[in-house]
Short mmCIF file of C-alpha atoms and ligand atoms in Angstrom, two decimals:
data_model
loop_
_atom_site.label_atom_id
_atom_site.label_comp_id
_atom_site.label_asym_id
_atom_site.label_seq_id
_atom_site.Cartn_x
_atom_site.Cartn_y
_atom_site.Cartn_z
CA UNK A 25 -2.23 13.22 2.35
CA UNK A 26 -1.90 16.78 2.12
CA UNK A 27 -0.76 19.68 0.07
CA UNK A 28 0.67 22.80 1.59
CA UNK A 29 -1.50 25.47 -0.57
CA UNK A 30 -5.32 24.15 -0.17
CA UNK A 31 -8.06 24.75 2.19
CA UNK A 32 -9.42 22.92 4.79
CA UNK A 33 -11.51 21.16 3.01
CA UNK A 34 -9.77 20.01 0.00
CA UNK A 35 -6.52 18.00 2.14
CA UNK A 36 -7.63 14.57 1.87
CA UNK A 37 -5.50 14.10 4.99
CA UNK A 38 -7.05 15.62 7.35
CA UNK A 39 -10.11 13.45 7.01
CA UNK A 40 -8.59 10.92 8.66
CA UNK A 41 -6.24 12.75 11.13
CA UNK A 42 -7.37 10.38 14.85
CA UNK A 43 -9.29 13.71 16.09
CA UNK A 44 -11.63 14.12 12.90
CA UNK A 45 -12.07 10.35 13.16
CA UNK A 46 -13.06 10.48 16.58
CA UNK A 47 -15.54 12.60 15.90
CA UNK A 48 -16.79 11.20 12.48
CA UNK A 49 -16.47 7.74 13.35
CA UNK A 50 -20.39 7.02 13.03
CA UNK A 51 -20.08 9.08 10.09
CA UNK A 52 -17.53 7.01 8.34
CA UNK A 53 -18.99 3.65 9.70
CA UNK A 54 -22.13 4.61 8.26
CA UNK A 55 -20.68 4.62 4.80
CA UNK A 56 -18.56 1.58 5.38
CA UNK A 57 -21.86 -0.07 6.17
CA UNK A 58 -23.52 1.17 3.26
CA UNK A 59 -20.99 0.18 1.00
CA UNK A 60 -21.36 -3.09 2.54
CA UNK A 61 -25.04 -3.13 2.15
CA UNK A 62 -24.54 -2.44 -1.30
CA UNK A 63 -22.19 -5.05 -1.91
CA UNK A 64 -24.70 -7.94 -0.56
CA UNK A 65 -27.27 -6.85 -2.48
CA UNK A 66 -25.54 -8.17 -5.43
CA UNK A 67 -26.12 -4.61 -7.24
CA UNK A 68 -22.32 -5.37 -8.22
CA UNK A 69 -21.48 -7.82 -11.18
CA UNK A 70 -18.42 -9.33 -10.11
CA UNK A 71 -16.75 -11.18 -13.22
CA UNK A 72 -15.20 -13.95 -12.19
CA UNK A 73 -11.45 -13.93 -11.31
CA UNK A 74 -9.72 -16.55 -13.15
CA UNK A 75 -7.37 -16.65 -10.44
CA UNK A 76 -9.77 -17.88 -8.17
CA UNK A 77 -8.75 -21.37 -7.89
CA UNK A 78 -5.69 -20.33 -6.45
CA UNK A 79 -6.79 -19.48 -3.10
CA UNK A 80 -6.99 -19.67 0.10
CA UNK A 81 -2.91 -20.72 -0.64
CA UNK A 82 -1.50 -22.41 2.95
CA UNK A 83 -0.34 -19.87 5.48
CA UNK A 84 3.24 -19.09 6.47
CA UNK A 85 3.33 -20.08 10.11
CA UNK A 86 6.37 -17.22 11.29
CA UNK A 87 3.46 -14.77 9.91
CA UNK A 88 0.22 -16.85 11.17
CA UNK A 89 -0.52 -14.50 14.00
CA UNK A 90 -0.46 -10.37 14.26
CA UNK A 91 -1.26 -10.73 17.47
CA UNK A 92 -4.45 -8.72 17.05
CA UNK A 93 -7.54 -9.61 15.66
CA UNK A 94 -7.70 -9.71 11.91
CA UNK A 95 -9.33 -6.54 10.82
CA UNK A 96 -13.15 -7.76 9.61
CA UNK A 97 -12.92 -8.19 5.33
CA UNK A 98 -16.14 -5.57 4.66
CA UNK A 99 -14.71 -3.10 6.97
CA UNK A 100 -11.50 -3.43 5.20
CA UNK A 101 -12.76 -3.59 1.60
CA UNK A 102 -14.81 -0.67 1.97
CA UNK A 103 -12.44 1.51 3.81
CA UNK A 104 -9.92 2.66 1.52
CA UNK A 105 -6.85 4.78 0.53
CA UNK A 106 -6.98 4.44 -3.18
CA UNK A 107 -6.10 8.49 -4.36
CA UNK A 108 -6.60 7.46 -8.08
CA UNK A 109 -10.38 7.08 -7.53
CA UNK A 110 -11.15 9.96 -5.15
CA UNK A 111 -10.26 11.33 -2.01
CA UNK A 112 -12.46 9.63 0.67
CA UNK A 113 -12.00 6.57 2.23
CA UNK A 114 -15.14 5.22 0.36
CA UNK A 115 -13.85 4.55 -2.96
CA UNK A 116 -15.08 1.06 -3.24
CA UNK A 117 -17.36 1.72 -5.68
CA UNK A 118 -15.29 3.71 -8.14
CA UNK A 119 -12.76 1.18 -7.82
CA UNK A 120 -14.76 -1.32 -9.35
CA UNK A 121 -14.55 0.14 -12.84
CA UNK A 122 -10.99 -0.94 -13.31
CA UNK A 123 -10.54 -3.52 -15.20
CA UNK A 124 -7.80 -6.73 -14.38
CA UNK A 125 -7.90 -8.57 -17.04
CA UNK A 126 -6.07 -8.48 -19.25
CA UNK A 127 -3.14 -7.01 -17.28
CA UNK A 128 0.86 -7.29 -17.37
CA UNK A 129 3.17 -6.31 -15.54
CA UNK A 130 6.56 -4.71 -16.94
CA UNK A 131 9.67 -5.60 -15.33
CA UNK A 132 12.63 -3.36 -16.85
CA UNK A 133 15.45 -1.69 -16.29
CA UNK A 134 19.18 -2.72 -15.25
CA UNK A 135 18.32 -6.56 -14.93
CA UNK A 136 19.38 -9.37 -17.56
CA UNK A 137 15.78 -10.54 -18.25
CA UNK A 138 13.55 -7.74 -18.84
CA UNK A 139 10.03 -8.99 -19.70
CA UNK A 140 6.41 -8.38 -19.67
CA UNK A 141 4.18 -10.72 -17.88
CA UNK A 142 0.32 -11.00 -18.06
CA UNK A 143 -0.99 -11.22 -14.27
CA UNK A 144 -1.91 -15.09 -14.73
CA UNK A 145 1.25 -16.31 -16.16
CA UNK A 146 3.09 -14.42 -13.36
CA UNK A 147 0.70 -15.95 -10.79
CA UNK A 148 2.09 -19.67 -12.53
CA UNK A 149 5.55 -19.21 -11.94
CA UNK A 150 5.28 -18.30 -7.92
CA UNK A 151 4.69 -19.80 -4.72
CA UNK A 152 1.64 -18.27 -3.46
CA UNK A 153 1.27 -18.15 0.81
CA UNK A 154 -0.87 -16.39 3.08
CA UNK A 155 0.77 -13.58 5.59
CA UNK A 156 -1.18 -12.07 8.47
CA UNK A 157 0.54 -8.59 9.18
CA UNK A 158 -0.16 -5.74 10.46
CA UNK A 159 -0.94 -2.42 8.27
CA UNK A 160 0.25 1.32 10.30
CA UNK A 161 -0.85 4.10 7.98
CA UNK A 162 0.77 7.07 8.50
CA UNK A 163 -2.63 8.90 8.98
CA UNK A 164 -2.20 6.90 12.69
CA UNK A 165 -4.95 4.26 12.08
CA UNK A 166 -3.62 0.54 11.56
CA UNK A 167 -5.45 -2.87 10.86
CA UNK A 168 -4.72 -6.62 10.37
CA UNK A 169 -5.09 -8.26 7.11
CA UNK A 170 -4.80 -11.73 5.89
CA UNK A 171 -2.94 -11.12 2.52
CA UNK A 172 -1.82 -13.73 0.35
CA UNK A 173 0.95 -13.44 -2.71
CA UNK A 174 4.69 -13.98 -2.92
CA UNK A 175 7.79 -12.82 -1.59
CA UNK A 176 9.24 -9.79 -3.44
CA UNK A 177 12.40 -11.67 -3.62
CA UNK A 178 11.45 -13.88 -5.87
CA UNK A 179 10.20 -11.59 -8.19
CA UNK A 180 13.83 -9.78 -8.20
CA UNK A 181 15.39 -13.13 -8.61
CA UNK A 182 12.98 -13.97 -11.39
CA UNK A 183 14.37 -10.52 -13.20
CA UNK A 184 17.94 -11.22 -12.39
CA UNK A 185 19.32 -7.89 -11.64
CA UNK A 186 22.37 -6.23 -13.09
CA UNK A 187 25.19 -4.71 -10.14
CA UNK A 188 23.85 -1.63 -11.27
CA UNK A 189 20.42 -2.29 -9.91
CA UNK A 190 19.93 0.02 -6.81
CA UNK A 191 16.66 0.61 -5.66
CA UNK A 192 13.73 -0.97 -7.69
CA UNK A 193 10.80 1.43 -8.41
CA UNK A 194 7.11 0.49 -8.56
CA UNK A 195 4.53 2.36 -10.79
CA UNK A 196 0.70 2.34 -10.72
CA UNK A 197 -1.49 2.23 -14.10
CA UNK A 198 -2.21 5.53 -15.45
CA UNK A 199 -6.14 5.31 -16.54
CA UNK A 200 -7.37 8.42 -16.10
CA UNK A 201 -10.79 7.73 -18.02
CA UNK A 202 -11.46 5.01 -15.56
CA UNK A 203 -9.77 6.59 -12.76
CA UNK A 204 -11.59 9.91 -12.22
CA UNK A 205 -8.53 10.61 -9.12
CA UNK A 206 -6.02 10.77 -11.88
CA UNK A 207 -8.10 13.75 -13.67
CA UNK A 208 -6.76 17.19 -13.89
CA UNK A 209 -9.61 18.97 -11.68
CA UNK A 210 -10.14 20.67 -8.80
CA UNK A 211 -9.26 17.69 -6.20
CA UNK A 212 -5.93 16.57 -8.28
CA UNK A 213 -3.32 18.07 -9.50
CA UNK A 214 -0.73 15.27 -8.39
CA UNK A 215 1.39 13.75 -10.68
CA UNK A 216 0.69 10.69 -11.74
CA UNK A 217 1.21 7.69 -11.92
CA UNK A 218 1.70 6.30 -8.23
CA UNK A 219 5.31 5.92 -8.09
CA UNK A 220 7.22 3.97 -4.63
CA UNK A 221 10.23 2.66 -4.32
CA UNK A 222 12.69 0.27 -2.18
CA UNK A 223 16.48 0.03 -1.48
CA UNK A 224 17.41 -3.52 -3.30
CA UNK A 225 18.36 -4.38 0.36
CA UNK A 226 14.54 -3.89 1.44
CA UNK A 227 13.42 -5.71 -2.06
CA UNK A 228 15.18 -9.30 -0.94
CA UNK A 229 14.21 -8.38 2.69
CA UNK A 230 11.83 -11.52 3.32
CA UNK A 231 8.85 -9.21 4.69
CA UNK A 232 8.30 -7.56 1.53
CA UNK A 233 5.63 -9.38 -0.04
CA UNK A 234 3.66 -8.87 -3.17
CA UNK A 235 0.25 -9.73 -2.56
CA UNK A 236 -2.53 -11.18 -5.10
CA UNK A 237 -5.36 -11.60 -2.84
CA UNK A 238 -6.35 -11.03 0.49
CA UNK A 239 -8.63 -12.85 3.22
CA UNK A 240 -8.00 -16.36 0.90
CA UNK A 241 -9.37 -14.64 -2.06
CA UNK A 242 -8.44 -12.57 -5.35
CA UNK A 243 -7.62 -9.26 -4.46
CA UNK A 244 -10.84 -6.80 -4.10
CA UNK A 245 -10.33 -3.80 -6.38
CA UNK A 246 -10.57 -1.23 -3.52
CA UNK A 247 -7.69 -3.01 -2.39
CA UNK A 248 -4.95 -2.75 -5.37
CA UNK A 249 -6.05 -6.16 -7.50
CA UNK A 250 -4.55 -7.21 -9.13
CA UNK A 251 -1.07 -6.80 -7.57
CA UNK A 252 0.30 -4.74 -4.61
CA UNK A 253 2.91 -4.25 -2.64
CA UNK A 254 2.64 -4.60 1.53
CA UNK A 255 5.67 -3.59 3.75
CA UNK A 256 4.26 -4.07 7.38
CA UNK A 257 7.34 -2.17 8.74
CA UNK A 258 6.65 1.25 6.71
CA UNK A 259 3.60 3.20 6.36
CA UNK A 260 1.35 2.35 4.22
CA UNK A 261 1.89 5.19 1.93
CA UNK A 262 4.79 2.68 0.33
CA UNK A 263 2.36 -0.08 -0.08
CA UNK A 264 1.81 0.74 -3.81
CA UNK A 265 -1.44 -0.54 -5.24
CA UNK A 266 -2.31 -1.80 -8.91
CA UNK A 267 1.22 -2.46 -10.27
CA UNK A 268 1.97 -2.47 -13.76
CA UNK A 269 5.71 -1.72 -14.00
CA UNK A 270 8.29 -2.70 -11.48
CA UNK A 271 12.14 -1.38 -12.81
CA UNK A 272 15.58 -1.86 -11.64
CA UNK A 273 17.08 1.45 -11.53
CA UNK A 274 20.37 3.01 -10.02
CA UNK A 275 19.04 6.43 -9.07
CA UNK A 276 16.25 6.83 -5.67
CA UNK A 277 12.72 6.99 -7.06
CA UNK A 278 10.71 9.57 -5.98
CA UNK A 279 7.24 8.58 -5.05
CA UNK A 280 4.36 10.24 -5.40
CA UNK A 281 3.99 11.96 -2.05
CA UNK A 282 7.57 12.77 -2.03
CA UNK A 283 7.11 14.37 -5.18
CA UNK A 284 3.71 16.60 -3.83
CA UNK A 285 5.32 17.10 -0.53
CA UNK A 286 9.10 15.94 0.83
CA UNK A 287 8.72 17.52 3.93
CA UNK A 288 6.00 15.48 5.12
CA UNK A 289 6.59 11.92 3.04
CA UNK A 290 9.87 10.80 2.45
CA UNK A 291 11.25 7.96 0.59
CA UNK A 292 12.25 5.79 3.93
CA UNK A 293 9.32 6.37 5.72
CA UNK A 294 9.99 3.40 8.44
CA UNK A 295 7.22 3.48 11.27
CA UNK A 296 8.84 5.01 14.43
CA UNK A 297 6.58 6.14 17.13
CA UNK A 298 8.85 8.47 18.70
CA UNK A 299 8.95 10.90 15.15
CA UNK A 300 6.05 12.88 14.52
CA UNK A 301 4.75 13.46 11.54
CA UNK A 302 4.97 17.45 11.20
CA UNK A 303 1.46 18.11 11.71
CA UNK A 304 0.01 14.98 14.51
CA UNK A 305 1.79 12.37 16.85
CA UNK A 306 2.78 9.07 15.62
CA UNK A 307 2.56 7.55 19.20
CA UNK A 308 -0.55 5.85 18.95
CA UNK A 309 -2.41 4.18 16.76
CA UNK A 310 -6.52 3.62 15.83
CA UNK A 311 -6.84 -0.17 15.54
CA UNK A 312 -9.54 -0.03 12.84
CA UNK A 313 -12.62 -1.61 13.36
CA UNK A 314 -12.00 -1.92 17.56
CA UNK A 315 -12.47 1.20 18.59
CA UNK A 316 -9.02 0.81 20.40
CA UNK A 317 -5.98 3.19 20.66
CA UNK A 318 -2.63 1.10 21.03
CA UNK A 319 0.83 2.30 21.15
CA UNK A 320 2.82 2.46 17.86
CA UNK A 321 6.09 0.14 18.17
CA UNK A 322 9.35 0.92 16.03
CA UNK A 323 9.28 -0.63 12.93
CA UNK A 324 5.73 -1.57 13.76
CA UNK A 325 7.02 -3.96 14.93
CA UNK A 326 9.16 -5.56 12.67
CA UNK A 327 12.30 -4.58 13.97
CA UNK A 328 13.63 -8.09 14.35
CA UNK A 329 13.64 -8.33 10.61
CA UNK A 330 14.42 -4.84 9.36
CA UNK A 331 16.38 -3.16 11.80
CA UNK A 332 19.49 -3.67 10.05
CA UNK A 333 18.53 -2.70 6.71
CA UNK A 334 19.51 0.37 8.44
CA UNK A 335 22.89 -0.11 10.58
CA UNK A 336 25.27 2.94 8.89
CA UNK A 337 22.14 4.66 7.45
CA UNK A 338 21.12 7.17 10.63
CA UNK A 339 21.98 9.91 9.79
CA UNK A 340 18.95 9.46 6.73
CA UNK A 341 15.44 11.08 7.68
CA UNK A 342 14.71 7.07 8.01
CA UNK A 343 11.05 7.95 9.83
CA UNK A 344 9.29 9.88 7.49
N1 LIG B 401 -1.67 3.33 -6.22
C1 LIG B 401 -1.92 3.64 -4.94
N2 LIG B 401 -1.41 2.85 -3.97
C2 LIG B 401 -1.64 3.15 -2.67
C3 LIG B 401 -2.38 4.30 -2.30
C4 LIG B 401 -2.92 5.10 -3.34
O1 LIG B 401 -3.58 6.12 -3.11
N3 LIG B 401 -2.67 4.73 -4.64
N4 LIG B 401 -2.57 4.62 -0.95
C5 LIG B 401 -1.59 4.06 -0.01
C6 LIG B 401 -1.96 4.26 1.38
S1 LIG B 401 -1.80 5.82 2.01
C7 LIG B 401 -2.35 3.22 2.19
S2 LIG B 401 -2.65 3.43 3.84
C8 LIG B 401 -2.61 1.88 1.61
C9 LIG B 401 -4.04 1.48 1.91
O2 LIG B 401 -4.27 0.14 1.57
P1 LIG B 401 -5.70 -0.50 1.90
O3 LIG B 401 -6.74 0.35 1.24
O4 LIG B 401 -5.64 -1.88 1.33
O5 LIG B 401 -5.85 -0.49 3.40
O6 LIG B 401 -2.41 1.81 0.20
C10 LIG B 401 -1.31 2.58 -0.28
N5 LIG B 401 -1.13 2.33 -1.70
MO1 LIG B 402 -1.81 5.54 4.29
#
């Protein structure tokens, strides 16, 4: 993402614009490798997940195929954006100093049962599945990814919203002794937390899914264990990583990009290939990990799901 007033070489961004990636692919593939490499070598100490047992979970058969190749799990866990532990794509590493246990999440705000639930008790009370969709980021690369969790509408009907309710916000943690991204310093000066949010139309649409783990396993780190959001219709900006408060509120929460930049990230930010983003095309798309350039569809996609979440809404910047 970028901000208007820094150099060159401080807009995380343009790292991963499809031109600099064309030309530091071997670069970048070098340090996905040697994250990888890393990795095997068991140099990490990976506690055990007591969530474990609960995967692979059975996969949803409308979602069993992207039609693309799965993206390759090392690739994918070592190629990252995760802004609260730096501003390269290689932040496995760091992100393996968070820790996920213990960890609640807070759900507040205008519903009738406001509560607090540690990660494992929440993971009790849902139907766990396993979706295969497709991921656009709005830096113009994409992948495939076998996520598993549970439908966001559950979670709302779990929390019993209020007709107040609007839009339901999502907020990151705020660690910024463990999360070096989140220090004041030369790279960041955003304002944290990580803040998204959704229409309470888009919360009970059935795509948006809050996933626990990923190729039939806990959550990696890098990835946004232990909780995450994935809407396969929007860029992947929305997809909001390490949850630890989800509220029910009648105003539009302003995410985090929004926040550094409303020009260039807005709140709808629906995948439409025919709106560029102000500074690069959004008509194609990297696949990750194939060396291929595909078109970008509307919606991603998706549109046979989502499109009317937006009948009456056009005149909205709904594409960025
Ligand atoms: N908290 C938090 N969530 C986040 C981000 C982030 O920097 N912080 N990056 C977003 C962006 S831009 C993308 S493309 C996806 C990347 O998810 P992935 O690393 O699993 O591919 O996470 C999204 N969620
Ligand atoms: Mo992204």
């Amino acid at each position: 993402m970028l901000i208007k007033h820094r150099k060159g070489w401080e807009l995380p961004e343009s790292l991963a614009t499809p031109e600099h990636m064309f030309l530091d692919r071997r670069k970048f593939m070098g340090a996905a490798a040697g994250a990888a490499a890393f990795l095997s070598a068991g140099t990490v100490r990976a506690e055990e997940d007591p969530s474990v047992g609960l995967y692979p979970a059975k996969l949803n058969a409308k979602f069993g195929d992207a039609g693309r190749a799965v993206t390759a799990e090392d690739f994918n866990k070592t190629f990252n954006n995760y802004y609260e532990f730096g501003t390269s794509k290689q932040i496995y590493q760091a992100a393996e100093a968070l820790p996920i246990r213990p960890w609640s999440v807070v759900i507040d705000g205008e519903v009738e049962l406001p509560q607090t639930l540690a990660i494992d008790d929440l993971l009790k009370k849902v139907q766990l599945e396993e979706r295969i969709y497709r991921h656009r980021c709005v830096e113009a690369w994409s992948m495939v990814v076998p996520w598993t969790g549970f439908t966001l509408k559950s979670l709302v009907e779990m929390a019993k919203p209020k007709a107040e309710a609007k839009f339901v916000r999502f907020e990151t943690f705020n660690l910024p002794e463990i999360a070096t991204g989140q220090q004041p310093g030369l790279f960041s000066s955003y304002p944290w937390p990580y803040v998204e949010g959704l229409t309470m139309a888009e919360a009970m649409n059935d795509l948006s899914f809050m996933v626990t783990g990923a190729y039939g396993k806990p959550l990696p780190k890098s990835m946004g264990s232990p909780i995450r959001l994935h809407l396969p219709w929007k860029y992947g900006f929305k997809s909001i990583k390490g949850i630890v408060k989800i509220s029910f509120v009648k105003e539009r929460p302003i995410g985090l990009w929004e926040a550094i930049q409303a020009s260039e990230y807005g709140f709808w930010a629906n995948v439409n290939p025919e709106v560029p983003h102000p500074r690069w095309s959004q008509a194609m798309e990297e696949v990750l990990g194939t060396g291929e350039r595909v078109p970008t569809q509307l919606f991603n996609g998706y549109g046979e799901y989502v499109a009317d979440l937006y009948t009456g809404l056009e005149k909205e910047p709904l594409y960025m």
